[in-house]
CSV table of C-alpha atoms in Angstrom, one decimal:
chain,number,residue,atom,x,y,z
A,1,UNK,CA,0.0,0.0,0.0
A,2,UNK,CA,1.6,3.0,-1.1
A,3,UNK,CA,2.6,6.1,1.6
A,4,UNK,CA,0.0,8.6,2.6
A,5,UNK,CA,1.5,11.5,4.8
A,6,UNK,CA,-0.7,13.2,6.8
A,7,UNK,CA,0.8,16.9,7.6
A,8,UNK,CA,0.1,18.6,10.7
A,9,UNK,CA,-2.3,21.5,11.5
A,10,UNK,CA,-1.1,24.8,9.7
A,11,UNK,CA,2.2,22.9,7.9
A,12,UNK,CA,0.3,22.7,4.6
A,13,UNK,CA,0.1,27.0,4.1
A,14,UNK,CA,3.7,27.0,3.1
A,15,UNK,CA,3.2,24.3,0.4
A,16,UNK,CA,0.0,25.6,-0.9
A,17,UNK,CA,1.6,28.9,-1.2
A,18,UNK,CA,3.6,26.9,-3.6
A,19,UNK,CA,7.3,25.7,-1.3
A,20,UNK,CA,8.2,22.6,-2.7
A,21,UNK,CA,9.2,20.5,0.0
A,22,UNK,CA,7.9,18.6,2.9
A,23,UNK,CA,10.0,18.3,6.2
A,24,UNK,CA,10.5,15.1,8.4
A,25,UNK,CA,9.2,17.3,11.5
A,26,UNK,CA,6.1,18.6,9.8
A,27,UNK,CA,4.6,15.1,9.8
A,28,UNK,CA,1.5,13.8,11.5
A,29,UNK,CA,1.5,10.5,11.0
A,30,UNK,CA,2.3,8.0,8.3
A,31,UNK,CA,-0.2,5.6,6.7
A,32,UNK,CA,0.6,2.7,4.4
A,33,UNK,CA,3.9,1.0,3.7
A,34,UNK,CA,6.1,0.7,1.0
A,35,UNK,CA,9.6,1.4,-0.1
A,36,UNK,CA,12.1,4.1,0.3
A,37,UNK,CA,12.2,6.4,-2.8
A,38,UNK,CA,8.5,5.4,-3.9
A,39,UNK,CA,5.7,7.3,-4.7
A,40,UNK,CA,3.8,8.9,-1.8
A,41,UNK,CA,0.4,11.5,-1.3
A,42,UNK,CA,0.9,14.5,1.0
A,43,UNK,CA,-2.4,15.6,2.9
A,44,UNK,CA,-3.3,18.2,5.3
A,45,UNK,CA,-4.1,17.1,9.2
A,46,UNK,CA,-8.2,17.1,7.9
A,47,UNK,CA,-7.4,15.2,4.9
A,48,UNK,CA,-7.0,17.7,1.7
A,49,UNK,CA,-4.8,16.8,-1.3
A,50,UNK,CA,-1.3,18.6,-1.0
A,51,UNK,CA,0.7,16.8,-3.8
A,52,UNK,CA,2.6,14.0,-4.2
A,53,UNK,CA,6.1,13.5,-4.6
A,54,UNK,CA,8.8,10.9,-3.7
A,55,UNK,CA,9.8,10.3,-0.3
A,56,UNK,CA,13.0,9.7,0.7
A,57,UNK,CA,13.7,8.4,4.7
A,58,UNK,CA,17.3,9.1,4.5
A,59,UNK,CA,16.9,13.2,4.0
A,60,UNK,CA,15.6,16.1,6.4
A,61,UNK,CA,13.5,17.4,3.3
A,62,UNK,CA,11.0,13.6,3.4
A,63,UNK,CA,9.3,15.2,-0.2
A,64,UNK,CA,10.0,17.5,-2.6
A,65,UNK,CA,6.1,18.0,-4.4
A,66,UNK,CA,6.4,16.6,-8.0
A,67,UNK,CA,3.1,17.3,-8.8
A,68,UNK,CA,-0.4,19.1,-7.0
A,69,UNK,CA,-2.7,16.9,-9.8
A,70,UNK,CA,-3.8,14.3,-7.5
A,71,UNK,CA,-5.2,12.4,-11.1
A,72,UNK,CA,-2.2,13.1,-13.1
A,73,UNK,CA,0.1,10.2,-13.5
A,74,UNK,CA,3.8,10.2,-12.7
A,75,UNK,CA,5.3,7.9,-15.9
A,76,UNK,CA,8.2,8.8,-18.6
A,77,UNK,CA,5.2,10.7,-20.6
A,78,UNK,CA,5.2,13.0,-17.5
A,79,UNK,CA,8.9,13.8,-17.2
A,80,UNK,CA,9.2,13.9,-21.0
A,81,UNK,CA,6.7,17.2,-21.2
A,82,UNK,CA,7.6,18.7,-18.0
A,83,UNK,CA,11.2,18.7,-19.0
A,84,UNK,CA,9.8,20.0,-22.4
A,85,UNK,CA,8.2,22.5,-20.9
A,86,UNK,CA,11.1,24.4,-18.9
A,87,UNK,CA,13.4,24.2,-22.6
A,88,UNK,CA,9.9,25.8,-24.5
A,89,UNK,CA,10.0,28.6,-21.6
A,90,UNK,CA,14.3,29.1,-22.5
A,91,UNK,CA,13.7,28.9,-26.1
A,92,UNK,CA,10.8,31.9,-25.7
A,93,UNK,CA,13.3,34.1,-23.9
A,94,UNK,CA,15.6,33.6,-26.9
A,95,UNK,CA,18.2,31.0,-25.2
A,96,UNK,CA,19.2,29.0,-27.9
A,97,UNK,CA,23.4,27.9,-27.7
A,98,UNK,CA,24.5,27.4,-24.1
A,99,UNK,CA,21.7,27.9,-21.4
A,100,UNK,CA,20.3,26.0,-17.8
A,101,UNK,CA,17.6,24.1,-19.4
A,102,UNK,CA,16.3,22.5,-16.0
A,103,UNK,CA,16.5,23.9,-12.9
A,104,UNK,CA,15.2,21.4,-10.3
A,105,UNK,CA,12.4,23.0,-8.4
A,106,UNK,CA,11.6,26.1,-10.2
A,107,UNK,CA,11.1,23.3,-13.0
A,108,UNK,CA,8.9,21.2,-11.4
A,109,UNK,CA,11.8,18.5,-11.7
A,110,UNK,CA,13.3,18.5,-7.9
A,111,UNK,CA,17.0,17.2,-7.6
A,112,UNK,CA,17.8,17.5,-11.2
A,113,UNK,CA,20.0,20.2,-13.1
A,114,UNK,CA,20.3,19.8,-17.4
A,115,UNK,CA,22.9,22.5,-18.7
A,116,UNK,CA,23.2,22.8,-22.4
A,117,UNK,CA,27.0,23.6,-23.7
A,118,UNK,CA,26.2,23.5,-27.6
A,119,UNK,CA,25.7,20.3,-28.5
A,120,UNK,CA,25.8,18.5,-25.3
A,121,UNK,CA,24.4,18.2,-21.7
A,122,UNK,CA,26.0,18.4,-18.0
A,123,UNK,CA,23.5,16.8,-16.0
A,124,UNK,CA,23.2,16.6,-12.1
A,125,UNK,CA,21.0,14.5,-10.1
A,126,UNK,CA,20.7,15.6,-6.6
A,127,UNK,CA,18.0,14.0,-4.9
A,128,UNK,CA,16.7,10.4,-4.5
A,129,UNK,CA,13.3,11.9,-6.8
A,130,UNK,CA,15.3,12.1,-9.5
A,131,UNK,CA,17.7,9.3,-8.8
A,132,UNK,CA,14.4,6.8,-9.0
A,133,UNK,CA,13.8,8.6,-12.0
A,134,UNK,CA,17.1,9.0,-13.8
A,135,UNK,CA,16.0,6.5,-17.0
A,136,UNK,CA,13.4,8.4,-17.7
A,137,UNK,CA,15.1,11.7,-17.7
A,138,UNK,CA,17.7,10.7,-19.8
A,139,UNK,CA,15.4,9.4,-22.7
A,140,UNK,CA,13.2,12.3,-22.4
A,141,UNK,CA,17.0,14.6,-22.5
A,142,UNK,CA,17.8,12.2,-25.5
A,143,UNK,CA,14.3,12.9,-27.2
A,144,UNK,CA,14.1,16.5,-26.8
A,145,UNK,CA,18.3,17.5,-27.4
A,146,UNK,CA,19.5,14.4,-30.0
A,147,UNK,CA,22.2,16.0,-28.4
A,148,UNK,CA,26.2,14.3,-29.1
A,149,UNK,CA,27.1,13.4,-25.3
A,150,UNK,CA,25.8,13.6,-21.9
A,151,UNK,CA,28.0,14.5,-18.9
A,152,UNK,CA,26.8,13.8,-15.1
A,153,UNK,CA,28.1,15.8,-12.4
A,154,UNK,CA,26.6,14.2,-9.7
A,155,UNK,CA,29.0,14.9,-6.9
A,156,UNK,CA,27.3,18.2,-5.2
A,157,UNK,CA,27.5,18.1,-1.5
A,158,UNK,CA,23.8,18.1,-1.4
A,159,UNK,CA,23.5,14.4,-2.5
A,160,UNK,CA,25.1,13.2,1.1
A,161,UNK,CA,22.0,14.6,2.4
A,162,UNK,CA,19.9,12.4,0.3
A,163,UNK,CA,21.8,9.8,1.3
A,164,UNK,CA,23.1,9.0,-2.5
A,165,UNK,CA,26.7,8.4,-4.1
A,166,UNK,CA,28.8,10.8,-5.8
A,167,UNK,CA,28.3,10.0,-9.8
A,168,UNK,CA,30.7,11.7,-12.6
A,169,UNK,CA,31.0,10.4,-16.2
A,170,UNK,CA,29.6,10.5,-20.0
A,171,UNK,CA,26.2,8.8,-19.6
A,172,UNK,CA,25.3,8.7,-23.4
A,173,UNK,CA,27.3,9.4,-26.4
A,174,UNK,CA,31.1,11.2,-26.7
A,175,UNK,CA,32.0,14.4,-24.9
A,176,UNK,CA,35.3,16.0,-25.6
A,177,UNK,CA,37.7,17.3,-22.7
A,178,UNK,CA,36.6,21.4,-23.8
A,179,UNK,CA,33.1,22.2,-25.6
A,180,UNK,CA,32.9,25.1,-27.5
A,181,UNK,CA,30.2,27.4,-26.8
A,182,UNK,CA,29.4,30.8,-27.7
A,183,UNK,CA,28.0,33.6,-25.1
A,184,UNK,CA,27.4,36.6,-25.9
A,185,UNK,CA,29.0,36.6,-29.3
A,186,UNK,CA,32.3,35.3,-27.1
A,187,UNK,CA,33.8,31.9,-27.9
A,188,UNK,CA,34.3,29.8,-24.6
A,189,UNK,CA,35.9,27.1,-23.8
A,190,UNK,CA,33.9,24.6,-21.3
A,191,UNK,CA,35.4,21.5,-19.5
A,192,UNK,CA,32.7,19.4,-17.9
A,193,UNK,CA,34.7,17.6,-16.5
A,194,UNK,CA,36.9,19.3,-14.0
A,195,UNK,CA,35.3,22.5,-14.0
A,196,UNK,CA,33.1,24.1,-11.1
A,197,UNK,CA,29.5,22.5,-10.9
A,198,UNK,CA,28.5,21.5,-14.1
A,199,UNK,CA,31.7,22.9,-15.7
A,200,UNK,CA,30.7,26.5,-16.1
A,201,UNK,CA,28.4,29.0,-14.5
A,202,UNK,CA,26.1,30.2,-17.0
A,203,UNK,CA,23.6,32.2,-14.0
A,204,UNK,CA,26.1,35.0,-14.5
A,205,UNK,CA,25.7,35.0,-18.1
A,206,UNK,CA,23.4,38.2,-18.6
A,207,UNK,CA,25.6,40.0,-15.7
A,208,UNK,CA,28.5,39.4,-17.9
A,209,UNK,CA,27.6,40.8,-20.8
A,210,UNK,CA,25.9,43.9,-18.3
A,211,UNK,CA,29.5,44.4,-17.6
A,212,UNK,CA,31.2,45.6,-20.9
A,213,UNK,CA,28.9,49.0,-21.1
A,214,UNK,CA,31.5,49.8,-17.6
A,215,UNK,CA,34.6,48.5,-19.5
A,216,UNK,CA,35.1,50.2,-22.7
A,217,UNK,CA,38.7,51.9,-22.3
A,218,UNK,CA,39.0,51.1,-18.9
A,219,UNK,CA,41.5,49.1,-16.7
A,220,UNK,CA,39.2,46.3,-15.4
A,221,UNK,CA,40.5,43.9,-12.8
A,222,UNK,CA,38.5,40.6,-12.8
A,223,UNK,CA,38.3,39.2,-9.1
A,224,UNK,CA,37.6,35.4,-8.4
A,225,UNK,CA,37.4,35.1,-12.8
A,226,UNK,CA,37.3,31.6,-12.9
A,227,UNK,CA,37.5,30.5,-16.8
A,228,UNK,CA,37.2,34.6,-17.7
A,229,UNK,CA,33.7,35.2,-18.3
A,230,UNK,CA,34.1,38.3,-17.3
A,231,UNK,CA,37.0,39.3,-18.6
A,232,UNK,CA,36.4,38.3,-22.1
A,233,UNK,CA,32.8,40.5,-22.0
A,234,UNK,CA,34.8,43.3,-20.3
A,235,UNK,CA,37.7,42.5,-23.9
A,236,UNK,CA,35.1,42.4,-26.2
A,237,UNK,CA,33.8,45.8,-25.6
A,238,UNK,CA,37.3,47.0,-25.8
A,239,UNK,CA,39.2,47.3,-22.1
A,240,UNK,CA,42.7,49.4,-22.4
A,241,UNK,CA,43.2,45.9,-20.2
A,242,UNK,CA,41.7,43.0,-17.9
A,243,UNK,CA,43.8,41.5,-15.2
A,244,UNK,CA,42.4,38.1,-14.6
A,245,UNK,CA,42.7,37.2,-11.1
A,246,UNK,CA,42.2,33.6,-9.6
A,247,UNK,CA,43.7,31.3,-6.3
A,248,UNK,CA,43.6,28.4,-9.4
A,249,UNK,CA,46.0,28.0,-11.8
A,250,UNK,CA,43.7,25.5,-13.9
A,251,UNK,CA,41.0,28.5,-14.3
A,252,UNK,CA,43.8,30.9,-15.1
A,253,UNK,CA,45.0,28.5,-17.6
A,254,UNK,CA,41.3,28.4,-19.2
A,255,UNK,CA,41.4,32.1,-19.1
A,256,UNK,CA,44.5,32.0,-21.1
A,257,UNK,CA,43.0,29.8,-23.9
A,258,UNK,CA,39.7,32.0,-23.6
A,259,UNK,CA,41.8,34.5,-24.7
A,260,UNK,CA,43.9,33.3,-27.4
A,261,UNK,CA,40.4,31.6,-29.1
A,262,UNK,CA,39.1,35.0,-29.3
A,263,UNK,CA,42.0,36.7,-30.4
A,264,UNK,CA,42.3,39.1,-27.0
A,265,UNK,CA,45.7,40.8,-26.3
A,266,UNK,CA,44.8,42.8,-23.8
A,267,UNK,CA,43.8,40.1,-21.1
A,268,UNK,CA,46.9,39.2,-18.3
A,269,UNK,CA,46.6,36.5,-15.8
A,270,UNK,CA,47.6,37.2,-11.9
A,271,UNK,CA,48.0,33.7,-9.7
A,272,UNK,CA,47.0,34.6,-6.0
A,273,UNK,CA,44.3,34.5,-3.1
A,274,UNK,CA,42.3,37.4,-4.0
A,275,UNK,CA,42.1,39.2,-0.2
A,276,UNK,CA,45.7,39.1,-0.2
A,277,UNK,CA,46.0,40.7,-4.1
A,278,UNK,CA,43.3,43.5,-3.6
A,279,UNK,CA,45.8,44.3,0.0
A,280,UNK,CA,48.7,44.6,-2.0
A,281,UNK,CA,47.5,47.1,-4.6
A,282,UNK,CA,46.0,49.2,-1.5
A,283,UNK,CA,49.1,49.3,-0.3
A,284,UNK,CA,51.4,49.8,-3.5
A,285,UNK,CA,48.4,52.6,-4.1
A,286,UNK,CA,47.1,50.2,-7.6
A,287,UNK,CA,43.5,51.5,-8.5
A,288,UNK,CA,41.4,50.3,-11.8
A,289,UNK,CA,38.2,51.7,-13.3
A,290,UNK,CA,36.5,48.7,-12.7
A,291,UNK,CA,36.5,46.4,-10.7
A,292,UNK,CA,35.0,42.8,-10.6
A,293,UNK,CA,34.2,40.5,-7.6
A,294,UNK,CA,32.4,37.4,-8.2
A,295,UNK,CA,33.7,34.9,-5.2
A,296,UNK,CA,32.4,31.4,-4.7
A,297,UNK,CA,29.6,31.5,-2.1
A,298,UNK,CA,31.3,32.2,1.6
A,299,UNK,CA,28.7,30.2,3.3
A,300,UNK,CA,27.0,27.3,2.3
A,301,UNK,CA,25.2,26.7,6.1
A,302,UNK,CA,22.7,29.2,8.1
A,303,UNK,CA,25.1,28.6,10.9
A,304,UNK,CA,28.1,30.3,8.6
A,305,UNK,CA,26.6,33.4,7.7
A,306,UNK,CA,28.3,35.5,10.5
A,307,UNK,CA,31.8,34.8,9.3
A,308,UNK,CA,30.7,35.0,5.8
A,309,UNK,CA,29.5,38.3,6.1
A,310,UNK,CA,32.9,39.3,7.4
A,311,UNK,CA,34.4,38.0,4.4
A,312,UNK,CA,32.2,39.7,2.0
A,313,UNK,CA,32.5,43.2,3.9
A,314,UNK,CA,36.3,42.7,4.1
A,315,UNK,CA,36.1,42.1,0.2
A,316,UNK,CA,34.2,44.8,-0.8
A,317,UNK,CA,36.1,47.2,1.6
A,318,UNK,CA,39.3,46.5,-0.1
A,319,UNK,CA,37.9,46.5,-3.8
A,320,UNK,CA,35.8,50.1,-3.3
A,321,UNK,CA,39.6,51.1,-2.0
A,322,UNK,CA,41.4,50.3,-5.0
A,323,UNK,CA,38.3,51.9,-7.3
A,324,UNK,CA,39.6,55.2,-9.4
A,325,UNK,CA,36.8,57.9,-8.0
A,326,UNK,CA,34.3,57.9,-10.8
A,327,UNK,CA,34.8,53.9,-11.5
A,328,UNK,CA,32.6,50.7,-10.8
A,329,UNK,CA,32.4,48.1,-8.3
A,330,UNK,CA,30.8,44.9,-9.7
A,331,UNK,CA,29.8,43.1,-6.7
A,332,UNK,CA,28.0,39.5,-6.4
A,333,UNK,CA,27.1,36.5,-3.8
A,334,UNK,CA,25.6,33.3,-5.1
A,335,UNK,CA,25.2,32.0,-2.4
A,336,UNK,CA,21.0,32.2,-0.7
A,337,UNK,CA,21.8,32.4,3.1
A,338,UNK,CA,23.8,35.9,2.0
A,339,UNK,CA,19.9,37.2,1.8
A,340,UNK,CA,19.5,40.7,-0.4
A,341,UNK,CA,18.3,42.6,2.8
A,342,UNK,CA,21.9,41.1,4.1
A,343,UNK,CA,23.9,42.0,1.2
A,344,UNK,CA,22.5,45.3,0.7
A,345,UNK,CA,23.7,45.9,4.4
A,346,UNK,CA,27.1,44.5,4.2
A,347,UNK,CA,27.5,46.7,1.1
A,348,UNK,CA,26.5,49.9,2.9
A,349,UNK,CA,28.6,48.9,5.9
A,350,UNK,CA,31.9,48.8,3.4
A,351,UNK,CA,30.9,51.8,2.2
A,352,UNK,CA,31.0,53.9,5.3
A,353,UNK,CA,34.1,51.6,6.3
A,354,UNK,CA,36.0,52.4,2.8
A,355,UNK,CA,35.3,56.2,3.1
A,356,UNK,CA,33.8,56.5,-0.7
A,357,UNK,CA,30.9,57.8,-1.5
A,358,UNK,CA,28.6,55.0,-3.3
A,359,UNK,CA,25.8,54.8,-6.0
A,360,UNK,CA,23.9,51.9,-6.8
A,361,UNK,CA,23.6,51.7,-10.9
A,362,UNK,CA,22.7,48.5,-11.3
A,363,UNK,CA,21.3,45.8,-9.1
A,364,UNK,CA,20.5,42.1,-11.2
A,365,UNK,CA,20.1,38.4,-10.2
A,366,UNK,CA,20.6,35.2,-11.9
A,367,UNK,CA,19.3,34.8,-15.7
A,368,UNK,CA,16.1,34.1,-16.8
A,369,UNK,CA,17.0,30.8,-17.4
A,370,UNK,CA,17.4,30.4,-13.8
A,371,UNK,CA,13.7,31.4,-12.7
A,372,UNK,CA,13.3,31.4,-9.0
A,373,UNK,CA,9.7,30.2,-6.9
A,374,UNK,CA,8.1,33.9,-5.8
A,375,UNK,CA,8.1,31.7,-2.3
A,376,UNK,CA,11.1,29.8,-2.4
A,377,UNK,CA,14.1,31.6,-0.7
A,378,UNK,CA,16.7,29.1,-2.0
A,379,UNK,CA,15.7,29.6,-5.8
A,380,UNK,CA,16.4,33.0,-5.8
A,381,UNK,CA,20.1,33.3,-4.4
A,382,UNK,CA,22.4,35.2,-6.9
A,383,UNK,CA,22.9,39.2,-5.8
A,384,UNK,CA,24.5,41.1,-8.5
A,385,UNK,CA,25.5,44.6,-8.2
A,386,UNK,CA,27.2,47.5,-10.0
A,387,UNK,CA,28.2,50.1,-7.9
A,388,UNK,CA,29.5,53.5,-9.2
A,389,UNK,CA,32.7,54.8,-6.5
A,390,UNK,CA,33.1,58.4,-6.3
């Protein structure tokens, strides 16, 4: 007899609002018996259809809502058109070479993550749901892409927490060691394989190209650049020069063959921990006309925040400092516990600690290939600013 969870008084709001998951604590009472990882029904204390979804024992989050259809059946058919559904909504926005084309939740497709680098796929599959579900996924991937290769980067620290192993590999096809892809007119070089999450970050795509209208002629220093997405965009509209600055000699590398790929002499490479680079050009009295920071998140936990909002002010201090008066700070988080009310804060507070005067003139947050639940805090976690130093 398959699972019925009864929630209990008041829990069901939030997931009727439209939250996706179901917590181990919210739980009544349990009716029926059946496997780990099969289908269950979520009901209110009194009874009312919630949705259904997949539970998984081993994991704090016992649901993630699939679907709130109590008639609709859960088979390939289903995962073939929801999966078709979230590329239809990309190709609408105009998202046609490299783009996120599912992005768990916000897609109705919990656990699972499909990037499209030209002709192939990364994939992630974070949570049992998907797991359970992975042969059907793949076919409907196969059906709707006839793309060359698929790539799986399962190996998020999220899939502990489901209680899953770490998967990496080609899953169907060939995929080469770097994919081509073109963003923003830019060629880039993508490595699946050995690069961060799925091999690249395409959220930041839009942000990047936002960033060449505060480049042209300038002296841009790109902080945290990873492969050089923003230092090609800040290139391509025609920087006197880009310093590319990374702890990682592998993404300084991929900066270099960014640049020679797209025929840019006036990107330079600097190896070194970013807090101590931006301290040395304080000191040696170094400024730029723009400068970039895009760090990796600083805390991944609630219980992190405090020290990660240290980091980010300390940052942020020391890259408004070394800002020519009348130049940009381009300032992001990725990471959701670094809240916008939180950011914005942190911001102000380096501000008044830097001694410049600030103006916002942008703020932005992930792409619109990355759409975020209107009541789902950790959809909606990239903070992108430009601020203009005088």
């Amino acid at each position: 007899m398959a699972y019925t969870l009864y929630l209990k008084k008041g829990e069901e709001k939030r997931i009727i609002s439209g939250h996706p998951w179901v917590y181990a604590n919210e739980i009544l009472k349990i009716e029926g018996k059946d496997k780990n990882g099969s289908l269950c029904t979520v009901r209110s204390a009194d009874g009312r259809f919630i949705g259904r979804g997949f539970i998984n024992h081993l994991s704090k989050i016992l649901v993630r809502i699939i679907s709130r259809n109590e008639s609709e059946v859960i088979d390939e058919n289903f995962f073939y058109e929801t999966i078709l559904s979230a590329v239809n909504y990309r190709k609408k926005l105009g998202y046609d070479n490299s783009f996120r084309a599912v992005f768990s939740e916000a897609d109705n497709m919990p656990g699972l993550v499909v990037d499209k680098y030209g002709d192939y796929l990364s994939v992630q599959i974070v949570a049992l749901s998907a797991e359970i579900n992975r042969e059907a996924i793949i076919n409907s991937l196969i059906k709707i892409f006839s793309p060359k290769g698929i790539y799986e980067r399962s190996d998020s620290a999220v899939i502990k927490k489901e209680g899953l192993p770490e998967k990496t590999g080609v899953i169907y096809g060939e995929v080469p060691e770097n994919i081509e892809i073109n963003e923003n007119g830019i060629k880039m070089l993508v490595d699946v394989r050995n690069g961060q999450k799925t091999g690249y970050f395409l959220d930041q795509k839009d942000n990047r190209y936002a960033v060449r209208r505060y480049s042209k002629d300038a002296e841009v220093l790109d902080c945290f650049c990873n492969s050089g997405g923003f230092s090609m965009n800040a290139a391509a509209a025609g920087a006197k020069s880009v310093t590319a600055c990374d702890i990682s000699n592998f993404a300084l590398s991929q900066v270099k063959r960014n640049a020679e790929i797209n025929g840019f002499t006036n990107v330079t490479t600097l190896a070194g921990d970013v807090f101590e680079v931006l301290r040395t050009f304080k000191k040696e009295k170094k400024s730029f006309d723009t400068v970039i920071l895009d760090p990796p998140a600083f805390c991944k936990t609630a219980a992190e925040v405090k020290d990660a909002y240290k980091g980010y002010k300390d940052i942020n201090v020391l890259g408004m400092k070394i800002v020519r008066p009348g130049g940009f700070l381009i300032t992001s988080s990725c990471s959701h516990y670094m809240t916008l009310p939180l950011f914005s804060k942190m911001l102000s507070e380096a501000a008044a600690e830097s001694g410049r005067r600030i103006r916002i003139a942008e703020m932005k947050i992930q792409g619109a290939d990355h759409p975020s639940l209107i009541n789902d805090d950790e959809s909606m976690y990239l903070k992108f600013f430009v601020l203009n130093v005088l």
